[in-house]
C-alpha cells in the first residue's frame, strides 16, 4: 500500500485514448508517439486512460491489450503525468493478467469495469471481483470504472465506495460515467476525509460535476476538445463561473450536434482523425466506420465553432466561443 498511497493524485483532464487501427483492422502502433505529443502539445492533456470504452478495450485480444498498454507507457515516458490502464474483462484471470502486466510495464494505475455478461448481482460480489483484480497489482492505484449504461450493472457508486478501502487497500478513486449527480455528489460527500480521485466521465456535463466536487475528468472528447475543456477548468478554478459556463455551452453545442447524428466510438475516431490529422482508422467489428455524411457534417460544425485549427474562416465563425 505504501507505493500506491504515495503516488500523486490523478487530476485534471484525462484523455480516454482511441486505439488507432489500419484500414485492414490491425492496431497501428506507429502513430502512438505522435498521438502522445499531440495530446500534450496541442490539447494540454497530460494523462491518459488506455483500453477503455473509447479504446475498444473489450474488442481487443488480451495480447493486443498488453501491446497497446506497453506502447502508451513507453511513448508517454517523461511526457505524460499518468497512464492508467483499463484492465476490466469478463474473465477474472484475464483481468488479473492485465493488472499484473500493467504493474510490470510501469503504468500509474489500473481501472476496472464490472463484469457484464455473468453479472455480480450485489455490491459484495462486485467488490470481491474487484478485490481479486486489484490484488494482482498490489502496488498500483486502483480505480473503479462506473459505466452502468454500458455494463448494465446499476449498483450505485456511493454504495460501492462505502468501506471499500477495507477490502481494496489500493482503491484510489472512481471514474464515474453516469448522469446521476445525486450518486456522484454522495460519493464525494461521504468520502471527504479520504484522498480519492473523483473523475467524471460525461464530458458535456463536466461543469456540474465540478460543482459537486469532481477532482478530474476522463473522457473521449478531451482528445480533441482538451484545450477548450482546460479553459473551462481554469475559469472554474478562478471562480469565473460565467466564463466556465460559456465554455461548457460551447462544448455542449458540438456534442449535442453529433449526438443527434449518432455518436459513439466510431464517430470519435473519425472526429479525432479530422482534428488531429493523425489517422485513427476504422473501428473494429461490431462497430462500423462512421459514414461520410457524419464526417462532413461534423467537420462543418467543428469549423463553425472554430474547433478546427487553421480553417481561415474566423470572421464567419458565428457560433465560436472565445
Ligand atoms: C459512453 C462513453 O464513451 N463515454 C465517454 C466516457 O466515459 C464520454 O467521454 C462520452 O464519449 C462523452 O461524454 C460524449 O457523450
Ligand atoms: C470515456 C472513457 O472513459 C472511456 O473511453 O473509457
mmCIF file of C-alpha atoms and ligand atoms in Angstrom:
data_model
loop_
_atom_site.group_PDB
_atom_site.id
_atom_site.type_symbol
_atom_site.label_atom_id
_atom_site.label_comp_id
_atom_site.label_asym_id
_atom_site.label_seq_id
_atom_site.Cartn_x
_atom_site.Cartn_y
_atom_site.Cartn_z
ATOM 1 C CA UNK A 1 0.000 0.000 0.000
ATOM 2 C CA UNK A 2 2.894 2.381 0.565
ATOM 3 C CA UNK A 3 3.640 2.807 -3.116
ATOM 4 C CA UNK A 4 0.021 3.223 -4.072
ATOM 5 C CA UNK A 5 -0.688 5.795 -1.417
ATOM 6 C CA UNK A 6 2.463 7.825 -2.063
ATOM 7 C CA UNK A 7 1.534 8.217 -5.730
ATOM 8 C CA UNK A 8 0.402 11.692 -6.611
ATOM 9 C CA UNK A 9 -3.268 12.175 -7.208
ATOM 10 C CA UNK A 10 -4.693 11.759 -10.681
ATOM 11 C CA UNK A 11 -6.274 15.089 -11.587
ATOM 12 C CA UNK A 12 -7.233 17.383 -14.418
ATOM 13 C CA UNK A 13 -8.203 16.106 -17.829
ATOM 14 C CA UNK A 14 -7.537 12.501 -18.719
ATOM 15 C CA UNK A 15 -7.994 11.552 -22.376
ATOM 16 C CA UNK A 16 -9.651 8.195 -22.974
ATOM 17 C CA UNK A 17 -7.355 7.116 -25.771
ATOM 18 C CA UNK A 18 -8.519 5.790 -29.098
ATOM 19 C CA UNK A 19 -6.776 2.652 -30.343
ATOM 20 C CA UNK A 20 -5.500 3.631 -33.792
ATOM 21 C CA UNK A 21 -6.089 0.963 -36.436
ATOM 22 C CA UNK A 22 -5.029 0.406 -40.004
ATOM 23 C CA UNK A 23 -7.564 0.114 -42.820
ATOM 24 C CA UNK A 24 -7.350 -3.672 -42.542
ATOM 25 C CA UNK A 25 -8.163 -3.672 -38.856
ATOM 26 C CA UNK A 26 -4.776 -4.188 -37.226
ATOM 27 C CA UNK A 27 -3.556 -1.910 -34.467
ATOM 28 C CA UNK A 28 -1.498 0.960 -35.835
ATOM 29 C CA UNK A 29 1.196 1.254 -33.198
ATOM 30 C CA UNK A 30 3.243 3.583 -35.393
ATOM 31 C CA UNK A 31 1.139 6.693 -34.629
ATOM 32 C CA UNK A 32 1.035 6.407 -30.830
ATOM 33 C CA UNK A 33 4.171 8.507 -30.356
ATOM 34 C CA UNK A 34 2.669 11.368 -32.399
ATOM 35 C CA UNK A 35 -0.602 10.944 -30.555
ATOM 36 C CA UNK A 36 1.134 11.493 -27.192
ATOM 37 C CA UNK A 37 2.802 14.659 -28.499
ATOM 38 C CA UNK A 38 -0.484 15.910 -29.917
ATOM 39 C CA UNK A 39 -2.305 15.489 -26.582
ATOM 40 C CA UNK A 40 0.419 17.216 -24.610
ATOM 41 C CA UNK A 41 1.313 19.990 -27.041
ATOM 42 C CA UNK A 42 -1.956 20.775 -28.792
ATOM 43 C CA UNK A 43 -4.545 19.895 -26.155
ATOM 44 C CA UNK A 44 -2.681 20.408 -22.880
ATOM 45 C CA UNK A 45 -3.776 16.925 -21.778
ATOM 46 C CA UNK A 46 -1.165 15.089 -19.741
ATOM 47 C CA UNK A 47 -2.865 11.959 -18.513
ATOM 48 C CA UNK A 48 -4.471 9.119 -20.407
ATOM 49 C CA UNK A 49 -6.864 6.252 -19.861
ATOM 50 C CA UNK A 50 -5.944 3.347 -22.119
ATOM 51 C CA UNK A 51 -8.026 0.410 -23.399
ATOM 52 C CA UNK A 52 -11.311 1.762 -22.059
ATOM 53 C CA UNK A 53 -14.567 2.283 -23.928
ATOM 54 C CA UNK A 54 -13.079 4.691 -26.458
ATOM 55 C CA UNK A 55 -10.035 2.453 -26.895
ATOM 56 C CA UNK A 56 -12.291 -0.510 -27.752
ATOM 57 C CA UNK A 57 -10.509 -2.342 -24.954
ATOM 58 C CA UNK A 58 -13.106 -5.078 -24.749
ATOM 59 C CA UNK A 59 -12.873 -5.664 -28.503
ATOM 60 C CA UNK A 60 -9.123 -6.308 -28.413
ATOM 61 C CA UNK A 61 -7.419 -9.594 -27.659
ATOM 62 C CA UNK A 62 -5.513 -9.877 -24.398
ATOM 63 C CA UNK A 63 -2.249 -9.894 -26.282
ATOM 64 C CA UNK A 64 -3.257 -6.722 -28.151
ATOM 65 C CA UNK A 65 -4.265 -5.031 -24.906
ATOM 66 C CA UNK A 66 -0.862 -5.785 -23.445
ATOM 67 C CA UNK A 67 0.913 -4.399 -26.500
ATOM 68 C CA UNK A 68 -1.235 -1.263 -26.627
ATOM 69 C CA UNK A 69 -0.684 -0.583 -22.920
ATOM 70 C CA UNK A 70 3.037 -1.063 -23.311
ATOM 71 C CA UNK A 71 3.258 1.276 -26.300
ATOM 72 C CA UNK A 72 1.435 4.086 -24.485
ATOM 73 C CA UNK A 73 3.584 3.705 -21.386
ATOM 74 C CA UNK A 74 6.760 3.673 -23.472
ATOM 75 C CA UNK A 75 5.827 6.637 -25.673
ATOM 76 C CA UNK A 76 4.410 8.578 -22.730
ATOM 77 C CA UNK A 77 7.530 8.283 -20.594
ATOM 78 C CA UNK A 78 8.771 11.713 -19.440
ATOM 79 C CA UNK A 79 5.919 13.339 -21.355
ATOM 80 C CA UNK A 80 2.721 12.249 -19.625
ATOM 81 C CA UNK A 81 1.837 12.649 -15.954
ATOM 82 C CA UNK A 82 -0.116 9.432 -15.622
ATOM 83 C CA UNK A 83 -1.051 6.449 -17.728
ATOM 84 C CA UNK A 84 -3.975 4.477 -16.334
ATOM 85 C CA UNK A 85 -4.739 1.142 -17.955
ATOM 86 C CA UNK A 86 -8.234 -0.266 -18.043
ATOM 87 C CA UNK A 87 -7.882 -3.983 -17.278
ATOM 88 C CA UNK A 88 -11.508 -4.981 -16.888
ATOM 89 C CA UNK A 89 -12.564 -8.236 -18.560
ATOM 90 C CA UNK A 90 -15.259 -10.869 -18.239
ATOM 91 C CA UNK A 91 -12.664 -13.372 -17.083
ATOM 92 C CA UNK A 92 -11.135 -12.684 -13.697
ATOM 93 C CA UNK A 93 -7.982 -14.493 -14.855
ATOM 94 C CA UNK A 94 -7.568 -12.231 -17.858
ATOM 95 C CA UNK A 95 -8.208 -9.166 -15.772
ATOM 96 C CA UNK A 96 -5.562 -10.260 -13.271
ATOM 97 C CA UNK A 97 -3.094 -10.975 -16.054
ATOM 98 C CA UNK A 98 -3.613 -7.466 -17.437
ATOM 99 C CA UNK A 99 -3.336 -5.903 -13.976
ATOM 100 C CA UNK A 100 -0.064 -7.691 -13.320
ATOM 101 C CA UNK A 101 1.195 -6.665 -16.738
ATOM 102 C CA UNK A 102 0.252 -3.008 -16.117
ATOM 103 C CA UNK A 103 2.371 -3.094 -12.967
ATOM 104 C CA UNK A 104 5.291 -4.714 -14.788
ATOM 105 C CA UNK A 105 5.401 -2.091 -17.536
ATOM 106 C CA UNK A 106 5.255 0.775 -15.042
ATOM 107 C CA UNK A 107 1.727 2.094 -15.564
ATOM 108 C CA UNK A 108 0.458 4.580 -12.968
ATOM 109 C CA UNK A 109 -2.823 2.900 -12.179
ATOM 110 C CA UNK A 110 -5.440 0.381 -13.239
ATOM 111 C CA UNK A 111 -9.166 0.707 -13.693
ATOM 112 C CA UNK A 112 -11.826 -1.980 -13.863
ATOM 113 C CA UNK A 113 -15.435 -2.083 -15.014
ATOM 114 C CA UNK A 114 -17.954 -4.538 -13.605
ATOM 115 C CA UNK A 115 -18.048 -7.862 -15.475
ATOM 116 C CA UNK A 116 -21.158 -7.554 -17.578
ATOM 117 C CA UNK A 117 -22.119 -10.954 -19.032
ATOM 118 C CA UNK A 118 -22.454 -13.180 -15.996
ATOM 119 C CA UNK A 119 -23.129 -10.327 -13.615
ATOM 120 C CA UNK A 120 -22.396 -9.547 -9.981
ATOM 121 C CA UNK A 121 -25.872 -9.025 -8.550
ATOM 122 C CA UNK A 122 -24.920 -7.176 -5.408
ATOM 123 C CA UNK A 123 -22.271 -4.907 -4.025
ATOM 124 C CA UNK A 124 -20.394 -7.556 -2.061
ATOM 125 C CA UNK A 125 -19.928 -9.812 -5.061
ATOM 126 C CA UNK A 126 -18.762 -6.926 -7.220
ATOM 127 C CA UNK A 127 -16.301 -5.851 -4.528
ATOM 128 C CA UNK A 128 -14.972 -9.400 -4.306
ATOM 129 C CA UNK A 129 -14.324 -9.444 -8.042
ATOM 130 C CA UNK A 130 -12.621 -6.029 -7.999
ATOM 131 C CA UNK A 131 -10.581 -7.032 -4.968
ATOM 132 C CA UNK A 132 -9.167 -10.080 -6.734
ATOM 133 C CA UNK A 133 -8.116 -7.943 -9.695
ATOM 134 C CA UNK A 134 -6.599 -5.215 -7.520
ATOM 135 C CA UNK A 135 -4.621 -7.842 -5.584
ATOM 136 C CA UNK A 136 -2.825 -8.833 -8.787
ATOM 137 C CA UNK A 137 -1.231 -5.361 -8.847
ATOM 138 C CA UNK A 138 -0.794 -4.560 -5.153
ATOM 139 C CA UNK A 139 1.433 -1.544 -5.764
ATOM 140 C CA UNK A 140 -0.837 0.180 -8.291
ATOM 141 C CA UNK A 141 -3.602 2.667 -7.532
ATOM 142 C CA UNK A 142 -6.948 1.087 -8.352
ATOM 143 C CA UNK A 143 -9.923 2.907 -9.875
ATOM 144 C CA UNK A 144 -13.434 1.574 -10.253
ATOM 145 C CA UNK A 145 -14.926 2.468 -13.631
ATOM 146 C CA UNK A 146 -18.653 3.008 -13.164
ATOM 147 C CA UNK A 147 -20.461 2.967 -16.505
ATOM 148 C CA UNK A 148 -23.905 1.455 -15.838
ATOM 149 C CA UNK A 149 -25.391 2.309 -19.238
ATOM 150 C CA UNK A 150 -22.853 0.029 -20.933
ATOM 151 C CA UNK A 151 -22.288 -2.691 -18.315
ATOM 152 C CA UNK A 152 -25.876 -2.934 -17.102
ATOM 153 C CA UNK A 153 -24.526 -3.083 -13.553
ATOM 154 C CA UNK A 154 -26.511 -0.435 -11.745
ATOM 155 C CA UNK A 155 -25.104 -0.870 -8.234
ATOM 156 C CA UNK A 156 -24.783 2.705 -7.032
ATOM 157 C CA UNK A 157 -21.247 4.007 -6.780
ATOM 158 C CA UNK A 158 -21.976 5.616 -3.433
ATOM 159 C CA UNK A 159 -22.883 2.200 -2.026
ATOM 160 C CA UNK A 160 -19.861 0.554 -3.577
ATOM 161 C CA UNK A 161 -17.489 3.106 -2.072
ATOM 162 C CA UNK A 162 -18.826 2.583 1.438
ATOM 163 C CA UNK A 163 -15.984 0.811 3.241
ATOM 164 C CA UNK A 164 -14.167 -0.076 0.003
ATOM 165 C CA UNK A 165 -10.672 0.630 1.335
ATOM 166 C CA UNK A 166 -11.084 -2.102 3.954
ATOM 167 C CA UNK A 167 -11.491 -4.568 1.097
ATOM 168 C CA UNK A 168 -9.290 -2.942 -1.530
ATOM 169 C CA UNK A 169 -6.415 -1.107 0.143
ATOM 170 C CA UNK A 170 -5.142 0.265 -3.181
ATOM 171 C CA UNK A 171 -8.507 1.851 -4.020
ATOM 172 C CA UNK A 172 -7.737 5.377 -5.131
ATOM 173 C CA UNK A 173 -10.750 6.654 -6.961
ATOM 174 C CA UNK A 174 -13.726 6.421 -9.177
ATOM 175 C CA UNK A 175 -14.302 7.058 -12.835
ATOM 176 C CA UNK A 176 -17.965 7.966 -12.917
ATOM 177 C CA UNK A 177 -19.597 7.732 -16.355
ATOM 178 C CA UNK A 178 -23.215 8.359 -15.497
ATOM 179 C CA UNK A 179 -25.511 11.359 -15.301
ATOM 180 C CA UNK A 180 -26.768 10.636 -11.754
ATOM 181 C CA UNK A 181 -25.340 13.626 -9.904
ATOM 182 C CA UNK A 182 -27.018 12.545 -6.675
ATOM 183 C CA UNK A 183 -24.963 9.359 -6.690
ATOM 184 C CA UNK A 184 -21.818 11.227 -7.748
ATOM 185 C CA UNK A 185 -22.303 14.005 -5.187
ATOM 186 C CA UNK A 186 -22.771 11.458 -2.409
ATOM 187 C CA UNK A 187 -19.586 9.644 -3.422
ATOM 188 C CA UNK A 188 -17.744 12.915 -2.849
ATOM 189 C CA UNK A 189 -19.660 13.942 0.254
ATOM 190 C CA UNK A 190 -19.241 10.636 2.059
ATOM 191 C CA UNK A 191 -15.523 10.383 1.373
ATOM 192 C CA UNK A 192 -14.303 13.867 2.176
ATOM 193 C CA UNK A 193 -11.779 12.524 4.658
ATOM 194 C CA UNK A 194 -10.216 10.272 2.034
ATOM 195 C CA UNK A 195 -7.872 11.291 -0.723
ATOM 196 C CA UNK A 196 -9.864 9.690 -3.521
ATOM 197 C CA UNK A 197 -9.890 10.926 -7.095
ATOM 198 C CA UNK A 198 -13.407 11.584 -8.372
ATOM 199 C CA UNK A 199 -13.165 11.525 -12.138
ATOM 200 C CA UNK A 200 -16.260 12.455 -14.073
ATOM 201 C CA UNK A 201 -16.933 10.795 -17.409
ATOM 202 C CA UNK A 202 -19.773 12.684 -19.063
ATOM 203 C CA UNK A 203 -17.919 15.420 -20.889
ATOM 204 C CA UNK A 204 -20.972 17.502 -21.772
ATOM 205 C CA UNK A 205 -21.844 17.817 -18.058
ATOM 206 C CA UNK A 206 -18.417 18.244 -16.521
ATOM 207 C CA UNK A 207 -19.109 21.697 -15.114
ATOM 208 C CA UNK A 208 -21.991 20.369 -12.996
ATOM 209 C CA UNK A 209 -19.721 17.617 -11.709
ATOM 210 C CA UNK A 210 -17.028 20.155 -10.818
ATOM 211 C CA UNK A 211 -19.589 21.891 -8.642
ATOM 212 C CA UNK A 212 -20.263 18.514 -6.979
ATOM 213 C CA UNK A 213 -16.563 18.082 -6.235
ATOM 214 C CA UNK A 214 -15.099 16.231 -9.208
ATOM 215 C CA UNK A 215 -11.301 16.272 -8.975
ATOM 216 C CA UNK A 216 -10.769 15.483 -12.643
ATOM 217 C CA UNK A 217 -12.374 14.056 -15.760
ATOM 218 C CA UNK A 218 -11.837 11.109 -18.069
ATOM 219 C CA UNK A 219 -13.399 11.363 -21.484
ATOM 220 C CA UNK A 220 -13.261 10.812 -25.193
ATOM 221 C CA UNK A 221 -13.698 14.447 -26.211
ATOM 222 C CA UNK A 222 -10.552 15.555 -24.367
ATOM 223 C CA UNK A 223 -8.650 14.005 -27.264
ATOM 224 C CA UNK A 224 -9.699 16.899 -29.491
ATOM 225 C CA UNK A 225 -11.516 19.410 -27.237
ATOM 226 C CA UNK A 226 -8.995 19.231 -24.409
ATOM 227 C CA UNK A 227 -7.917 22.801 -24.893
ATOM 228 C CA UNK A 228 -11.474 24.124 -24.551
ATOM 229 C CA UNK A 229 -12.166 21.879 -21.562
ATOM 230 C CA UNK A 230 -8.935 23.075 -19.945
ATOM 231 C CA UNK A 231 -10.103 26.667 -20.389
ATOM 232 C CA UNK A 232 -13.310 25.703 -18.625
ATOM 233 C CA UNK A 233 -11.372 24.101 -15.740
ATOM 234 C CA UNK A 234 -9.209 27.198 -15.488
ATOM 235 C CA UNK A 235 -12.230 29.532 -15.382
ATOM 236 C CA UNK A 236 -13.850 27.326 -12.731
ATOM 237 C CA UNK A 237 -10.657 27.379 -10.690
ATOM 238 C CA UNK A 238 -10.625 31.189 -10.903
ATOM 239 C CA UNK A 239 -14.291 31.244 -9.809
ATOM 240 C CA UNK A 240 -15.207 32.869 -13.104
ATOM 241 C CA UNK A 241 -18.372 30.843 -13.405
ATOM 242 C CA UNK A 242 -19.906 32.754 -16.292
ATOM 243 C CA UNK A 243 -16.839 32.051 -18.463
ATOM 244 C CA UNK A 244 -16.819 28.441 -17.294
ATOM 245 C CA UNK A 245 -20.455 28.103 -18.334
ATOM 246 C CA UNK A 246 -19.702 29.739 -21.651
ATOM 247 C CA UNK A 247 -17.029 27.096 -22.334
ATOM 248 C CA UNK A 248 -19.333 24.281 -21.242
ATOM 249 C CA UNK A 249 -22.080 25.521 -23.543
ATOM 250 C CA UNK A 250 -19.593 25.733 -26.363
ATOM 251 C CA UNK A 251 -18.585 22.101 -25.826
ATOM 252 C CA UNK A 252 -22.251 21.153 -25.494
ATOM 253 C CA UNK A 253 -23.099 22.716 -28.846
ATOM 254 C CA UNK A 254 -20.690 20.349 -30.510
ATOM 255 C CA UNK A 255 -21.615 17.231 -28.520
ATOM 256 C CA UNK A 256 -25.329 17.950 -28.906
ATOM 257 C CA UNK A 257 -24.879 18.254 -32.650
ATOM 258 C CA UNK A 258 -23.044 14.942 -33.035
ATOM 259 C CA UNK A 259 -25.274 13.098 -30.550
ATOM 260 C CA UNK A 260 -28.215 13.921 -32.804
ATOM 261 C CA UNK A 261 -26.359 12.412 -35.769
ATOM 262 C CA UNK A 262 -25.495 9.283 -33.774
ATOM 263 C CA UNK A 263 -22.323 9.477 -31.697
ATOM 264 C CA UNK A 264 -20.094 6.710 -30.410
ATOM 265 C CA UNK A 265 -16.574 5.338 -30.618
ATOM 266 C CA UNK A 266 -16.618 5.106 -34.449
ATOM 267 C CA UNK A 267 -17.541 8.763 -34.690
ATOM 268 C CA UNK A 268 -14.880 9.680 -32.123
ATOM 269 C CA UNK A 269 -12.288 8.005 -34.343
ATOM 270 C CA UNK A 270 -13.437 9.995 -37.364
ATOM 271 C CA UNK A 271 -13.505 13.300 -35.489
ATOM 272 C CA UNK A 272 -10.072 12.758 -33.964
ATOM 273 C CA UNK A 273 -8.643 11.951 -37.399
ATOM 274 C CA UNK A 274 -10.071 15.226 -38.717
ATOM 275 C CA UNK A 275 -8.952 17.423 -35.861
ATOM 276 C CA UNK A 276 -5.519 15.956 -35.129
ATOM 277 C CA UNK A 277 -4.570 14.871 -38.641
ATOM 278 C CA UNK A 278 -3.405 11.570 -37.136
ATOM 279 C CA UNK A 279 -5.154 8.629 -38.842
ATOM 280 C CA UNK A 280 -7.174 6.709 -36.263
ATOM 281 C CA UNK A 281 -8.536 4.287 -38.827
ATOM 282 C CA UNK A 282 -11.798 2.380 -38.683
ATOM 283 C CA UNK A 283 -13.180 0.779 -35.541
ATOM 284 C CA UNK A 284 -13.297 -2.981 -35.105
ATOM 285 C CA UNK A 285 -16.466 -5.011 -35.524
ATOM 286 C CA UNK A 286 -19.098 -4.954 -34.093
ATOM 287 C CA UNK A 287 -18.609 -1.218 -34.594
ATOM 288 C CA UNK A 288 -18.829 0.231 -38.064
ATOM 289 C CA UNK A 289 -16.943 3.074 -39.606
ATOM 290 C CA UNK A 290 -18.630 6.493 -39.321
ATOM 291 C CA UNK A 291 -20.385 7.491 -42.530
ATOM 292 C CA UNK A 292 -19.014 10.068 -44.931
ATOM 293 C CA UNK A 293 -22.138 12.119 -44.229
ATOM 294 C CA UNK A 294 -21.399 12.133 -40.494
ATOM 295 C CA UNK A 295 -17.812 13.181 -41.043
ATOM 296 C CA UNK A 296 -18.761 16.010 -43.431
ATOM 297 C CA UNK A 297 -21.377 17.343 -41.030
ATOM 298 C CA UNK A 298 -19.059 17.091 -38.040
ATOM 299 C CA UNK A 299 -16.345 18.907 -39.964
ATOM 300 C CA UNK A 300 -18.669 21.774 -40.850
ATOM 301 C CA UNK A 301 -19.736 22.076 -37.219
ATOM 302 C CA UNK A 302 -16.149 21.987 -35.962
ATOM 303 C CA UNK A 303 -15.320 24.795 -38.371
ATOM 304 C CA UNK A 304 -18.263 26.942 -37.386
ATOM 305 C CA UNK A 305 -17.344 26.537 -33.708
ATOM 306 C CA UNK A 306 -13.708 27.310 -34.525
ATOM 307 C CA UNK A 307 -12.618 23.913 -33.143
ATOM 308 C CA UNK A 308 -10.521 23.095 -36.192
ATOM 309 C CA UNK A 309 -7.117 24.731 -36.460
ATOM 310 C CA UNK A 310 -6.220 26.887 -39.488
ATOM 311 C CA UNK A 311 -9.647 26.981 -41.085
ATOM 312 C CA UNK A 312 -9.180 30.597 -42.103
ATOM 313 C CA UNK A 313 -12.855 31.341 -41.564
ATOM 314 C CA UNK A 314 -12.588 33.289 -38.345
ATOM 315 C CA UNK A 315 -14.913 36.153 -39.284
ATOM 316 C CA UNK A 316 -17.639 33.718 -40.329
ATOM 317 C CA UNK A 317 -17.466 31.611 -37.170
ATOM 318 C CA UNK A 318 -20.632 32.993 -35.660
ATOM 319 C CA UNK A 319 -21.017 30.213 -33.118
ATOM 320 C CA UNK A 320 -17.418 30.291 -31.931
ATOM 321 C CA UNK A 321 -16.775 30.908 -28.247
ATOM 322 C CA UNK A 322 -13.824 32.889 -27.065
HETATM 323 C C1 LIG B 1 -20.052 6.163 -23.199
HETATM 324 C C2 LIG B 1 -18.754 6.888 -23.375
HETATM 325 O O1 LIG B 1 -17.992 6.608 -24.285
HETATM 326 N N1 LIG B 1 -18.497 7.843 -22.518
HETATM 327 C C3 LIG B 1 -17.312 8.613 -22.557
HETATM 328 C C4 LIG B 1 -16.522 8.383 -21.309
HETATM 329 O O2 LIG B 1 -16.939 7.813 -20.326
HETATM 330 C C5 LIG B 1 -17.562 10.109 -22.708
HETATM 331 O O3 LIG B 1 -16.340 10.758 -22.900
HETATM 332 C C6 LIG B 1 -18.502 10.418 -23.853
HETATM 333 O O4 LIG B 1 -17.934 9.954 -25.045
HETATM 334 C C7 LIG B 1 -18.769 11.921 -23.976
HETATM 335 O O5 LIG B 1 -19.237 12.405 -22.766
HETATM 336 C C8 LIG B 1 -19.726 12.259 -25.082
HETATM 337 O O6 LIG B 1 -21.010 11.765 -24.787
HETATM 338 C C1 LIG B 2 -14.577 7.730 -21.978
HETATM 339 C C2 LIG B 2 -13.859 6.746 -21.225
HETATM 340 O O1 LIG B 2 -13.504 6.959 -20.136
HETATM 341 C C3 LIG B 2 -13.527 5.528 -21.880
HETATM 342 O O2 LIG B 2 -13.429 5.568 -23.092
HETATM 343 O O3 LIG B 2 -13.351 4.518 -21.223
#
